[in-house]
Short mmCIF file of C-alpha atoms in Angstrom, two decimals:
data_model
loop_
_atom_site.label_atom_id
_atom_site.label_comp_id
_atom_site.label_asym_id
_atom_site.label_seq_id
_atom_site.Cartn_x
_atom_site.Cartn_y
_atom_site.Cartn_z
CA ASP A 691 -55.98 140.90 -4.88
CA ALA A 692 -53.44 138.11 -2.63
CA GLY A 693 -54.79 135.65 -4.94
CA VAL A 694 -55.88 132.36 -3.55
CA ILE A 695 -54.72 131.41 0.16
CA GLN A 696 -53.90 127.89 1.21
CA SER A 697 -52.91 127.62 4.14
CA PRO A 698 -50.33 125.32 6.01
CA ARG A 699 -48.28 125.33 2.96
CA HIS A 700 -46.15 122.19 3.86
CA GLU A 701 -48.07 120.08 6.92
CA VAL A 702 -46.31 116.85 7.70
CA THR A 703 -47.72 113.91 10.24
CA GLU A 704 -48.51 110.52 10.98
CA MET A 705 -50.76 107.82 9.72
CA GLY A 706 -54.39 107.69 11.40
CA GLN A 707 -53.45 111.87 11.82
CA GLU A 708 -56.72 114.02 10.91
CA VAL A 709 -55.56 116.49 8.80
CA THR A 710 -57.14 119.76 7.48
CA LEU A 711 -56.45 121.91 4.84
CA ARG A 712 -57.45 125.40 4.23
CA CYS A 713 -58.61 127.79 1.25
CA LYS A 714 -59.18 131.54 1.16
CA PRO A 715 -60.95 132.04 -2.59
CA ILE A 716 -60.45 135.13 -4.53
CA SER A 717 -63.39 138.09 -3.48
CA GLY A 718 -65.69 138.15 -5.27
CA HIS A 719 -64.95 134.17 -6.94
CA ASN A 720 -67.98 132.07 -6.32
CA SER A 721 -66.91 128.70 -7.64
CA LEU A 722 -64.37 126.64 -6.15
CA PHE A 723 -62.35 123.58 -6.20
CA TRP A 724 -59.82 121.39 -4.87
CA TYR A 725 -57.17 119.49 -6.65
CA ARG A 726 -54.65 116.52 -5.51
CA GLN A 727 -50.81 116.32 -7.54
CA THR A 728 -48.87 113.29 -7.54
CA MET A 729 -45.99 111.95 -9.79
CA MET A 730 -48.29 108.48 -10.99
CA ARG A 731 -51.88 110.13 -11.23
CA GLY A 732 -50.70 113.64 -12.10
CA LEU A 733 -53.15 117.15 -10.69
CA GLU A 734 -56.75 115.44 -9.77
CA LEU A 735 -59.58 117.23 -10.07
CA LEU A 736 -61.11 116.01 -6.07
CA ILE A 737 -64.58 118.52 -5.68
CA TYR A 738 -65.75 121.54 -6.31
CA PHE A 739 -68.40 124.41 -4.77
CA ASN A 740 -70.96 126.76 -6.78
CA ASN A 741 -72.12 129.57 -4.49
CA ASN A 742 -70.58 127.54 -1.51
CA VAL A 743 -72.82 123.86 -2.87
CA PRO A 744 -70.91 121.25 -3.60
CA ILE A 745 -71.66 120.39 -7.49
CA ASP A 746 -69.09 117.51 -8.31
CA ASP A 747 -67.68 115.32 -5.73
CA SER A 748 -66.91 112.31 -8.13
CA GLY A 749 -63.30 112.61 -7.62
CA MET A 750 -62.55 112.58 -3.57
CA PRO A 751 -60.87 109.07 -3.50
CA GLU A 752 -62.74 108.08 -0.74
CA ASP A 753 -65.05 108.21 3.18
CA ARG A 754 -62.05 108.83 4.52
CA PHE A 755 -61.95 112.98 2.89
CA SER A 756 -64.67 115.24 3.09
CA ALA A 757 -64.49 118.76 1.91
CA LYS A 758 -66.78 121.92 2.97
CA MET A 759 -67.62 125.40 2.49
CA PRO A 760 -69.15 126.98 4.75
CA ASN A 761 -69.23 130.71 3.58
CA ALA A 762 -67.36 132.15 0.08
CA SER A 763 -64.58 132.78 1.61
CA PHE A 764 -63.51 129.84 3.13
CA SER A 765 -63.08 126.30 2.75
CA THR A 766 -61.29 123.28 4.09
CA LEU A 767 -60.14 119.39 3.00
CA LYS A 768 -60.14 116.95 5.73
CA ILE A 769 -58.48 113.24 5.32
CA GLN A 770 -59.99 111.93 8.49
CA PRO A 771 -57.68 109.14 9.01
CA SER A 772 -54.69 109.87 6.91
CA GLU A 773 -52.46 107.19 4.87
CA PRO A 774 -49.55 107.48 3.35
CA ARG A 775 -50.77 107.16 0.21
CA ASP A 776 -52.56 110.71 0.79
CA SER A 777 -48.42 112.33 0.49
CA ALA A 778 -49.83 114.85 -2.48
CA VAL A 779 -49.81 118.51 -3.31
CA TYR A 780 -53.33 119.44 -2.51
CA PHE A 781 -54.19 122.56 -4.96
CA CYS A 782 -57.10 124.95 -3.74
CA ALA A 783 -58.71 127.11 -7.20
CA SER A 784 -61.39 129.86 -7.65
CA THR A 785 -62.82 131.72 -10.12
CA ARG A 786 -66.53 133.82 -11.16
CA LEU A 787 -69.08 132.52 -12.79
CA THR A 788 -70.94 134.79 -14.89
CA GLY A 789 -74.23 133.43 -16.18
CA GLY A 790 -72.98 129.90 -15.49
CA PHE A 791 -69.57 130.34 -17.55
CA SER A 792 -65.80 131.24 -16.55
CA TYR A 793 -62.33 130.47 -18.33
CA GLU A 794 -60.14 131.55 -16.14
CA GLN A 795 -59.29 129.35 -12.81
CA TYR A 796 -56.70 131.05 -10.36
CA PHE A 797 -55.12 128.62 -8.36
CA GLY A 798 -53.56 128.74 -4.85
CA PRO A 799 -49.49 128.09 -4.14
CA GLY A 800 -50.39 124.48 -2.43
CA THR A 801 -50.36 122.27 0.51
CA ARG A 802 -47.47 120.05 0.24
CA LEU A 803 -48.91 116.88 2.68
CA THR A 804 -46.36 114.11 3.70
CA VAL A 805 -47.92 111.15 6.06
CA THR A 806 -45.35 109.21 7.67
CA ASP B 427 -64.23 113.31 -19.83
CA ALA B 428 -62.85 115.05 -23.63
CA LYS B 429 -59.23 114.05 -24.12
CA THR B 430 -56.21 116.17 -25.85
CA THR B 431 -53.02 115.00 -26.67
CA GLN B 432 -50.17 116.41 -26.46
CA PRO B 433 -46.02 115.27 -27.15
CA ASN B 434 -44.77 114.30 -23.71
CA SER B 435 -41.72 117.09 -23.97
CA MET B 436 -40.06 119.88 -25.96
CA GLU B 437 -37.44 121.03 -25.82
CA SER B 438 -36.29 125.11 -27.30
CA ASN B 439 -33.91 127.57 -26.61
CA GLU B 440 -33.68 131.02 -25.14
CA GLU B 441 -34.98 134.05 -27.62
CA GLU B 442 -36.67 131.57 -29.88
CA PRO B 443 -40.04 130.67 -30.32
CA VAL B 444 -42.01 127.69 -29.38
CA HIS B 445 -45.16 126.47 -31.50
CA LEU B 446 -46.34 123.81 -28.16
CA PRO B 447 -49.18 121.60 -30.58
CA CYS B 448 -52.15 120.20 -28.98
CA ASN B 449 -55.18 117.90 -30.75
CA HIS B 450 -58.26 118.42 -29.65
CA SER B 451 -60.00 115.00 -31.94
CA THR B 452 -62.91 114.75 -29.95
CA ILE B 453 -64.01 118.68 -29.32
CA SER B 454 -67.60 119.68 -30.17
CA GLY B 455 -68.30 122.96 -31.36
CA THR B 456 -69.53 124.41 -28.17
CA ASP B 457 -66.23 123.81 -26.63
CA TYR B 458 -63.42 126.13 -25.62
CA ILE B 459 -60.17 125.72 -26.25
CA HIS B 460 -57.96 126.27 -23.01
CA TRP B 461 -54.42 126.35 -22.11
CA TYR B 462 -52.98 126.65 -18.35
CA ARG B 463 -48.94 125.96 -17.74
CA GLN B 464 -47.53 124.83 -14.60
CA LEU B 465 -44.00 126.58 -13.44
CA PRO B 466 -41.68 124.05 -11.24
CA SER B 467 -43.14 123.91 -7.76
CA GLN B 468 -46.22 126.33 -8.14
CA GLY B 469 -49.92 125.88 -8.83
CA PRO B 470 -51.17 125.86 -12.32
CA GLU B 471 -51.82 129.44 -13.98
CA TYR B 472 -54.54 130.82 -17.17
CA VAL B 473 -52.33 131.00 -20.37
CA ILE B 474 -55.14 131.59 -23.27
CA HIS B 475 -58.09 130.31 -24.45
CA GLY B 476 -60.17 130.78 -27.66
CA LEU B 477 -63.51 129.37 -29.66
CA THR B 478 -61.92 129.38 -33.18
CA SER B 479 -60.14 132.52 -33.82
CA ASN B 480 -56.40 133.05 -32.87
CA VAL B 481 -55.92 135.18 -29.70
CA ASN B 482 -53.48 137.09 -29.23
CA ASN B 483 -52.28 138.09 -25.34
CA ARG B 484 -49.25 139.35 -23.05
CA MET B 485 -48.04 135.77 -22.93
CA ALA B 486 -48.59 134.18 -25.86
CA SER B 487 -50.64 133.26 -29.27
CA LEU B 488 -53.22 130.81 -30.15
CA ALA B 489 -53.49 129.30 -33.35
CA ILE B 490 -56.83 126.86 -33.82
CA ALA B 491 -56.98 124.96 -37.03
CA GLU B 492 -60.36 125.42 -39.03
CA ASP B 493 -61.09 122.42 -38.38
CA ARG B 494 -60.82 123.01 -34.82
CA LYS B 495 -59.21 119.91 -34.49
CA SER B 496 -55.86 121.13 -32.94
CA SER B 497 -54.53 124.04 -31.84
CA THR B 498 -50.88 125.26 -31.43
CA LEU B 499 -49.67 127.82 -28.25
CA ILE B 500 -46.91 129.95 -29.71
CA LEU B 501 -44.51 131.68 -27.11
CA HIS B 502 -42.79 134.61 -29.55
CA ARG B 503 -39.67 134.66 -27.16
CA ALA B 504 -38.75 131.93 -24.87
CA THR B 505 -37.60 132.82 -21.44
CA LEU B 506 -36.01 130.75 -19.34
CA ARG B 507 -39.24 131.42 -17.19
CA ASP B 508 -41.07 129.92 -19.60
CA ALA B 509 -39.74 126.50 -18.50
CA ALA B 510 -42.47 124.64 -17.38
CA VAL B 511 -45.90 122.00 -18.57
CA TYR B 512 -48.44 123.62 -20.61
CA TYR B 513 -51.73 121.79 -20.70
CA CYS B 514 -54.46 122.26 -22.89
CA PHE B 515 -57.91 121.78 -22.76
CA GLN B 516 -61.45 121.39 -24.20
CA ASN B 517 -64.52 122.24 -22.43
CA GLN B 518 -67.06 124.49 -22.22
CA GLY B 519 -65.72 127.02 -19.59
CA ALA B 520 -63.38 126.57 -16.40
CA GLN B 521 -66.05 124.68 -14.39
CA LYS B 522 -63.77 121.16 -14.96
CA LEU B 523 -60.56 120.92 -15.89
CA VAL B 524 -59.09 117.34 -16.60
CA PHE B 525 -55.52 117.51 -16.52
CA GLY B 526 -53.65 115.03 -18.61
CA GLN B 527 -50.10 114.64 -18.70
CA GLY B 528 -49.51 118.30 -20.82
CA THR B 529 -45.94 118.91 -22.53
CA ARG B 530 -43.02 119.83 -20.08
CA LEU B 531 -41.08 122.65 -22.19
CA THR B 532 -37.40 123.13 -21.26
CA ILE B 533 -35.58 125.91 -22.90
CA ASN B 534 -31.90 125.71 -22.77
CA PRO B 535 -30.03 128.64 -22.16
#
């Protein structure tokens, strides 16, 4: 298995531009998570989906952030407009729920976003 | 969210055992104990989990106190590749992991 795939691996953009991060979960997994990691705040859960449905988006910082999961094999995290404080590493993770339960999340390599 | 407490950092020598502690003062009867680690420039990875009994896998061992208020992750022979930030959690599954600061483990050659 290829593992969780994220693209791009690095993104540099100017303030005010739209940024789209992409994630392909592991085949057969039915739950997907987006995290953000910064030196100041550590690793934070932004949003997660079960069976392509958003379950908890309480970690999404503000309306500039949006996430979609149109099918079981693809998700996007969009920031519009981007700001320098959005600079961080964004991780996607997936897992397979069995009976509504799972023990192990598999993380992707992350996308390093720099907003200038 | 359930909180755990861990030392900010620990240091050990290569090929020696490492015992990483975690306090679970607010753990409930149905919470599992999970450990993950994050190697430099990588995403976190699962290490081990348990409920009440001690657990072993190819990466590590997990020792759980009888009252479940604490756990210890044991690396039996640390290698340089084990240098990472180690996170412990208590929850009812991997649905929502709330990362704390973790323990930064340094391995000396």
